[in-house]
mmCIF file of C-alpha atoms in Angstrom:
data_model
loop_
_atom_site.group_PDB
_atom_site.id
_atom_site.type_symbol
_atom_site.label_atom_id
_atom_site.label_comp_id
_atom_site.label_asym_id
_atom_site.label_seq_id
_atom_site.Cartn_x
_atom_site.Cartn_y
_atom_site.Cartn_z
ATOM 1 C CA ILE H 1 12.576 2.172 -0.675
ATOM 2 C CA ILE H 2 11.214 5.388 -1.391
ATOM 3 C CA PHE H 3 10.535 4.795 -5.081
ATOM 4 C CA SER H 4 8.851 1.422 -3.985
ATOM 5 C CA ILE H 5 6.367 3.083 -1.776
ATOM 6 C CA LYS H 6 5.610 5.715 -4.229
ATOM 7 C CA GLN H 7 5.151 3.241 -7.151
ATOM 8 C CA ILE H 8 2.920 1.363 -4.433
ATOM 9 C CA SER H 9 1.223 4.051 -3.152
ATOM 10 C CA ASN H 10 0.097 5.035 -6.749
ATOM 11 C CA ARG H 11 -1.013 1.733 -7.532
ATOM 12 C CA CYS H 12 -2.909 1.366 -4.505
ATOM 13 C CA GLN H 13 -4.724 4.466 -4.909
ATOM 14 C CA SER H 14 -5.895 3.369 -8.477
ATOM 15 C CA HIS H 15 -6.606 -0.156 -7.072
ATOM 16 C CA ARG H 16 -8.810 1.262 -4.068
ATOM 17 C CA GLU H 17 -11.105 2.940 -6.607
ATOM 18 C CA THR H 18 -11.604 -0.037 -8.216
ATOM 19 C CA GLN H 19 -11.285 -2.947 -5.818
ATOM 20 C CA SER H 20 -10.581 -2.588 -1.477
ATOM 21 C CA GLY H 21 -9.393 -6.220 -1.921
ATOM 22 C CA LYS H 22 -6.166 -5.391 -4.094
ATOM 23 C CA PHE H 23 -5.147 -2.549 -1.741
ATOM 24 C CA TYR H 24 -5.559 -5.040 1.600
ATOM 25 C CA GLU H 25 -3.580 -7.582 -0.551
ATOM 26 C CA ILE H 26 -0.721 -5.023 -1.062
ATOM 27 C CA THR H 27 -0.864 -3.784 2.565
ATOM 28 C CA ALA H 28 -0.749 -7.360 3.805
ATOM 29 C CA HIS H 29 2.501 -8.134 1.707
ATOM 30 C CA LEU H 30 4.307 -4.955 3.033
ATOM 31 C CA GLN H 31 3.222 -5.924 6.553
ATOM 32 C CA ALA H 32 4.963 -9.160 6.356
ATOM 33 C CA ASN H 33 8.214 -7.130 5.135
ATOM 34 C CA THR H 34 7.888 -4.119 7.659
ATOM 35 C CA SER H 35 5.474 -3.036 9.780
ATOM 36 C CA ASN H 36 6.673 0.686 9.654
ATOM 37 C CA LEU H 37 5.804 0.639 5.977
ATOM 38 C CA SER H 38 2.806 -1.201 5.855
ATOM 39 C CA PHE H 39 1.636 1.597 8.148
ATOM 40 C CA ARG H 40 2.607 4.309 6.454
ATOM 41 C CA LEU H 41 1.419 3.158 3.454
ATOM 42 C CA ILE H 42 -2.216 2.839 5.353
ATOM 43 C CA PHE H 43 -2.092 6.462 6.859
ATOM 44 C CA LEU H 44 -1.121 7.471 2.902
ATOM 45 C CA ILE H 45 -3.921 5.713 1.348
ATOM 46 C CA SER H 46 -6.461 6.668 4.086
#
């Protein structure tokens, strides 16, 4: 799970710079899986 978060966070950072929509899509997908992870990712990216 940690590796997944790191990979996703890295991708989110890249996508965030290009398009915020992608970042929101990724966070939404994670929220469906686990609220905790989505919150953690949002904080890391923010």
